[in-house]
mmCIF file of C-alpha atoms and ligand atoms in Angstrom:
data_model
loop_
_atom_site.group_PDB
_atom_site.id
_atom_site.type_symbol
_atom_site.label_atom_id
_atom_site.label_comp_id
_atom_site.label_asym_id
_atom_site.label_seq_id
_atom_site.Cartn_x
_atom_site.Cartn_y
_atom_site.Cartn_z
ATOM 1 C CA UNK A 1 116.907 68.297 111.851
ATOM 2 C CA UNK A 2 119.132 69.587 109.033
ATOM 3 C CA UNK A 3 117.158 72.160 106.621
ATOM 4 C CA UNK A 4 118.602 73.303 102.811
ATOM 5 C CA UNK A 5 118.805 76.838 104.507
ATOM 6 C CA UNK A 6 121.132 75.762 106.649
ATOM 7 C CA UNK A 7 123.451 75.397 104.059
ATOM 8 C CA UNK A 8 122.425 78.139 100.752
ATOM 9 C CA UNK A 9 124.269 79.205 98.019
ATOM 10 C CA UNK A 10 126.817 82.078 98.670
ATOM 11 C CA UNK A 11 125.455 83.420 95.437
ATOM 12 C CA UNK A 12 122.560 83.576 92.834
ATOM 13 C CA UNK A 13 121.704 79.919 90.923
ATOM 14 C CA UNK A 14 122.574 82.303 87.570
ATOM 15 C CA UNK A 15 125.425 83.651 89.142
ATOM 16 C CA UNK A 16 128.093 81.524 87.992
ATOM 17 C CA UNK A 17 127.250 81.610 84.183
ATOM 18 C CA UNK A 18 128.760 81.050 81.674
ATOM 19 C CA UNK A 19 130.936 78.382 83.387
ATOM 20 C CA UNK A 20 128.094 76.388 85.467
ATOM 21 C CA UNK A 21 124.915 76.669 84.364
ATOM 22 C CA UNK A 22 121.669 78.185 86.387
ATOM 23 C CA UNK A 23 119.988 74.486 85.519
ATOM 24 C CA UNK A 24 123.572 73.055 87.284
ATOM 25 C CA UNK A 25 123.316 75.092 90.279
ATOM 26 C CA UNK A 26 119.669 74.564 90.414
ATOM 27 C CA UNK A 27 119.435 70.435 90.146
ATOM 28 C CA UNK A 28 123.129 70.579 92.213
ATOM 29 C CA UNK A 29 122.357 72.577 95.193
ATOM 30 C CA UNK A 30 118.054 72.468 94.796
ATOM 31 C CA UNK A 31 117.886 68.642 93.987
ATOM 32 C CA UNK A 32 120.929 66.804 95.124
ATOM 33 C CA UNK A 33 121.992 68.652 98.325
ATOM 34 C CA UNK A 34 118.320 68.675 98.956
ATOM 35 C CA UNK A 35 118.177 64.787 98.860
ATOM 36 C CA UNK A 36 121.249 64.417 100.955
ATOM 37 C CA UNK A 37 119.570 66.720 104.359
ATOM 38 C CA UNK A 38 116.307 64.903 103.943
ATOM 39 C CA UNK A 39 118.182 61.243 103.987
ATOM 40 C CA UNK A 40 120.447 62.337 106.622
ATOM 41 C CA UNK A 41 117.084 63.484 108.861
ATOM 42 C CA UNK A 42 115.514 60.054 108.608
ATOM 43 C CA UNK A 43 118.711 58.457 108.911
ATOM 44 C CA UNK A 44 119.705 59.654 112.356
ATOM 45 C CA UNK A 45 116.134 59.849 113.516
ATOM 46 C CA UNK A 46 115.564 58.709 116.998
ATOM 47 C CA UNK A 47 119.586 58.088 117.156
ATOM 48 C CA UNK A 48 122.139 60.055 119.200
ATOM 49 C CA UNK A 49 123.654 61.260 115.885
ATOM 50 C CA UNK A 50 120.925 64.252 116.548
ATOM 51 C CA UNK A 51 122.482 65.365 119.721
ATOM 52 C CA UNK A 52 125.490 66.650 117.525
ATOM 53 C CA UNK A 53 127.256 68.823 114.619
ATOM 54 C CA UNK A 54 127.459 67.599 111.000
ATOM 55 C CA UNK A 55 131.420 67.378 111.500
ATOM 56 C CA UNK A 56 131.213 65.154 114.279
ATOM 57 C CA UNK A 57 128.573 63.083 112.473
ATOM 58 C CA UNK A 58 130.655 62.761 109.741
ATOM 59 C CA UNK A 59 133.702 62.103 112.158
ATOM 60 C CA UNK A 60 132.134 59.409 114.597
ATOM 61 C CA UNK A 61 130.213 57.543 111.602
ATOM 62 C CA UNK A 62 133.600 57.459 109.175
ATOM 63 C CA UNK A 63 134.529 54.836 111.883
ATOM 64 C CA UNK A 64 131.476 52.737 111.896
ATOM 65 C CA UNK A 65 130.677 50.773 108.809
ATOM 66 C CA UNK A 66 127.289 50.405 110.227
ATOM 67 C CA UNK A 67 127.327 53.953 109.706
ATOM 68 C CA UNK A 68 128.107 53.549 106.258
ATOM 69 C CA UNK A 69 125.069 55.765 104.998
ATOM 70 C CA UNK A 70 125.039 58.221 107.655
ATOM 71 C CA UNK A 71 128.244 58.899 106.952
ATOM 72 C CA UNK A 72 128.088 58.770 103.076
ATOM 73 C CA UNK A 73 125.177 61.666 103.227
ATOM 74 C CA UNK A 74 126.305 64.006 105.917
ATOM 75 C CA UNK A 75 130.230 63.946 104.397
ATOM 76 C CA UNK A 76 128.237 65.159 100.795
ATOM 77 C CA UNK A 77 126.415 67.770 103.120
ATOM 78 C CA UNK A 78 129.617 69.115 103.731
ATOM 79 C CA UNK A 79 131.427 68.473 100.501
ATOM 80 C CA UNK A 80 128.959 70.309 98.494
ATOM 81 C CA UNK A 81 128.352 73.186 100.932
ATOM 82 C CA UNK A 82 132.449 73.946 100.896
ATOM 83 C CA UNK A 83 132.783 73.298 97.254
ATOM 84 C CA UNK A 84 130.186 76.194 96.730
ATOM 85 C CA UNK A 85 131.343 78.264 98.876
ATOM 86 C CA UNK A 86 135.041 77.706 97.174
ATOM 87 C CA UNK A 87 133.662 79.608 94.278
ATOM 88 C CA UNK A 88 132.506 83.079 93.432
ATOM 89 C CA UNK A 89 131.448 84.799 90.309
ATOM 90 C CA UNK A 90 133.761 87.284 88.671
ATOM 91 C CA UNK A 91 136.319 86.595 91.682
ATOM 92 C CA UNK A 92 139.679 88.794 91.584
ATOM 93 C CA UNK A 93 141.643 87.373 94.440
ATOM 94 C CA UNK A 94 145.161 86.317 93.404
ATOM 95 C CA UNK A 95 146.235 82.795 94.673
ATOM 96 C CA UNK A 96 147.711 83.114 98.101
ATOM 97 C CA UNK A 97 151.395 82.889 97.595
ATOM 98 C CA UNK A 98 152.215 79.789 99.899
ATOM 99 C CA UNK A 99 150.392 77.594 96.938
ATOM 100 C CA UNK A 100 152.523 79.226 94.934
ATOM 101 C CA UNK A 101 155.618 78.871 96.918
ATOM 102 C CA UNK A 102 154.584 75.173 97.755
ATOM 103 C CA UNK A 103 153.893 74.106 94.000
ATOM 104 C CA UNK A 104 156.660 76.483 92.380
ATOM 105 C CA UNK A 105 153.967 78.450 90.285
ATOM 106 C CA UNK A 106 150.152 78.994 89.848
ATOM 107 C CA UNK A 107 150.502 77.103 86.382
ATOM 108 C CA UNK A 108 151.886 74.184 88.075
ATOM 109 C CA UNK A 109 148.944 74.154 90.785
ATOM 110 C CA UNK A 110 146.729 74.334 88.347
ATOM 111 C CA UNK A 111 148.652 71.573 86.379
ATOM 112 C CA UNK A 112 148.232 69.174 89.135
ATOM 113 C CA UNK A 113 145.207 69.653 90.316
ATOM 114 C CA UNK A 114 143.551 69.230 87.076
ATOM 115 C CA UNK A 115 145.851 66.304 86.551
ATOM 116 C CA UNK A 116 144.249 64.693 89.572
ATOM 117 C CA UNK A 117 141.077 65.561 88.501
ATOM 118 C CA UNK A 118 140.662 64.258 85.421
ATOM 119 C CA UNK A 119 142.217 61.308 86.278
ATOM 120 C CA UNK A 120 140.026 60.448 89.276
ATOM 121 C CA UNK A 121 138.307 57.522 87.917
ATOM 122 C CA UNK A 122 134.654 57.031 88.956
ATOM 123 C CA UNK A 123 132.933 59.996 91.219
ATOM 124 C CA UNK A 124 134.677 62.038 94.379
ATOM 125 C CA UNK A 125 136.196 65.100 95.071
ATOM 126 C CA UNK A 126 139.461 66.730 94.368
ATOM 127 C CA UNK A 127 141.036 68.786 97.253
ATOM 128 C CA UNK A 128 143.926 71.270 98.169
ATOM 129 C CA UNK A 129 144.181 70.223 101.788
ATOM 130 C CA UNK A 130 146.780 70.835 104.988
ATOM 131 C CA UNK A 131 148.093 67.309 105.616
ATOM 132 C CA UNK A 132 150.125 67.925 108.607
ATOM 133 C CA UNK A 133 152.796 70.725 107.918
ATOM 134 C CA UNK A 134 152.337 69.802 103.917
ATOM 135 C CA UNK A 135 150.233 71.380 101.206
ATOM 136 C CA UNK A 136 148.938 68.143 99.256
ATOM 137 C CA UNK A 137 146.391 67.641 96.181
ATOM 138 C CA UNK A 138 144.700 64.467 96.677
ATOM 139 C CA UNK A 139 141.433 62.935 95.365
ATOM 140 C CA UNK A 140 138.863 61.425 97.674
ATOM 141 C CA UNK A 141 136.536 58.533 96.277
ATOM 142 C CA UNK A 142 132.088 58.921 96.602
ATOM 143 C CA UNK A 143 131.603 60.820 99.768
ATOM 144 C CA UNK A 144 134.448 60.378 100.792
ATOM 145 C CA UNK A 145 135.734 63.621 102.506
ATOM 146 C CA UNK A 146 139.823 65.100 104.419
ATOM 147 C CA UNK A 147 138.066 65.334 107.890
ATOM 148 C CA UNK A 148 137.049 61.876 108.268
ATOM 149 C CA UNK A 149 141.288 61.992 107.955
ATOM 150 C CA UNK A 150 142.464 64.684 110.198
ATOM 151 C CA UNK A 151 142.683 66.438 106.609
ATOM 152 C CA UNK A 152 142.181 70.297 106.553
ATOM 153 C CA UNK A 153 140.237 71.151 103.404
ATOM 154 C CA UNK A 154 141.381 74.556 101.610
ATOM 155 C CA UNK A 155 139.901 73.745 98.331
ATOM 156 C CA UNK A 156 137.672 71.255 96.421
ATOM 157 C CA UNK A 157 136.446 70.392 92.869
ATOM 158 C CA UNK A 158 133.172 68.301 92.930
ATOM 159 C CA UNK A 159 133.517 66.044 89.846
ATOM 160 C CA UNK A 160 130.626 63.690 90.467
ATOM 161 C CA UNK A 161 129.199 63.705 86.984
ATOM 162 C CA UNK A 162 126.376 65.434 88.125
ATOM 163 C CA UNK A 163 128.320 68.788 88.798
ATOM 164 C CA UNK A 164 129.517 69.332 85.203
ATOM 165 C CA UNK A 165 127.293 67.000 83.026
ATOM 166 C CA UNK A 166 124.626 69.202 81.790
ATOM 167 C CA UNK A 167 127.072 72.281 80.790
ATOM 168 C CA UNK A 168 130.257 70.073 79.553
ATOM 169 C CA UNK A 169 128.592 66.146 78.807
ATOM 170 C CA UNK A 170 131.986 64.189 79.431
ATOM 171 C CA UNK A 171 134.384 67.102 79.447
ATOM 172 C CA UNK A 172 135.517 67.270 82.627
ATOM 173 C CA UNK A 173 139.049 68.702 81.891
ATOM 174 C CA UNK A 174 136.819 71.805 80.536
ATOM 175 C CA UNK A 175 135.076 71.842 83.610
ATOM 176 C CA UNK A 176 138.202 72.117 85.470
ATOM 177 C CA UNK A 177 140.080 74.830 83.189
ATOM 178 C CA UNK A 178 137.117 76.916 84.157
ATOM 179 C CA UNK A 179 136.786 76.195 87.460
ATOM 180 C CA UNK A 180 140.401 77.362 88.396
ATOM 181 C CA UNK A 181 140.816 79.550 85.785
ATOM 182 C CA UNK A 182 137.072 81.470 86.231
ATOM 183 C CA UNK A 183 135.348 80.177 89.429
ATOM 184 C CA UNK A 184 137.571 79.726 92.280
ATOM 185 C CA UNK A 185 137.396 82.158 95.666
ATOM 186 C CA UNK A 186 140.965 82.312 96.399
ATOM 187 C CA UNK A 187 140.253 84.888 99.815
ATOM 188 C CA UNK A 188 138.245 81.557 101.122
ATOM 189 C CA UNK A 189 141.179 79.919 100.300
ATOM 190 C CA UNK A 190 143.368 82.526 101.671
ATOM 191 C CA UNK A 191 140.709 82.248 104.967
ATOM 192 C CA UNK A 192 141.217 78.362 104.840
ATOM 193 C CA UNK A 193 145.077 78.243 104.811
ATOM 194 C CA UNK A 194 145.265 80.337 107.709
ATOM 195 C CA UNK A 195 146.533 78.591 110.692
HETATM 196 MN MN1 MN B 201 127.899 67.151 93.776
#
């Protein structure tokens, strides 16, 4: 059995005001994470999927299309609990420099990731992740999540509508300015890019 206090906040639901809203965090991490654990619990009920971490759920199901909602609501377990924790109020980290030295300057990170971002049609996720050797920014569709691709996440932006809708409607570029400019943890992305 998963439980919500398995995975909390790494901050206060009013914590990340102005930029995401205590109502946000509150239907985000209270209602929708909530709704993922319980799904997950009565999905894998009775099955070996018990016997085993959330990443290797997520890792055994991505190859089973039988699997298909197993793997769709532990992957958004995980998601959601690294996006969170990839954000801190009143952070003041400086970007690592190998993003900088991979993407030439912060402005041009934060060019392309919000580039991929916004154009991400439909909901998913958009990631810095360790492809290999490589740096990459790539965008992952529903639940889809890099470990189910022998992806390392460093970063992610949720942009599900439900993560921005109540504070920006359908500004999700806004969303984005302020999440890199104003909410990203850049010593757990610092922690994540270490080797
Ligand atoms: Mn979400």
């Amino acid at each position: 059995m998963f439980t919500i206090t398995e995975f909390p906040l790494p901050y206060a639901t009013d914590a990340l005001g102005p930029y995401i809203s205590q109502e946000t965090l509150q239907t985000h991490h209270g209602k929708h994470v909530a709704t993922y654990i319980d799904n997950l619990n009565k999905l894998i009920d009775g099955t070996n999927y018990q016997e085993v971490s959330l990443v290797e759920i997520i890792k055994e199901s991505a190859n089973r299309p039988e699997d298909k909602k197993i793997f769709n609501n532990a992957a958004q377990i995980y998601n959601h609990d690294f996006f969170f924790h990839g954000m801190c109020p009143n952070c003041e980290a400086q970007i690592p420099q190998e993003i900088i030295d991979t993407f030439g300057s912060e402005e041009e990170f934060k060019k392309k990731f919000k580039e991929s971002a916004t154009t991400l049609f439909g909901s998913g996720y958009t990631w810095l992740v360790r492809d290999g050797d490589e740096l990459r920014i790539i965008n992952t569709a529903n639940a889809d999540t890099p470990i189910a691709h022998n992806m390392k996440p460093i970063l992610t932006a949720d942009v599900w509508e439900h993560a921005y809708y109540l504070d920006y409607k359908n500004r999700r570029a806004d969303f984005i300015d302020n999440f890199l400019n104003n909410l990203v943890n850049w010593n757990f992305v610092a922690e994540n890019l270490k080797k």
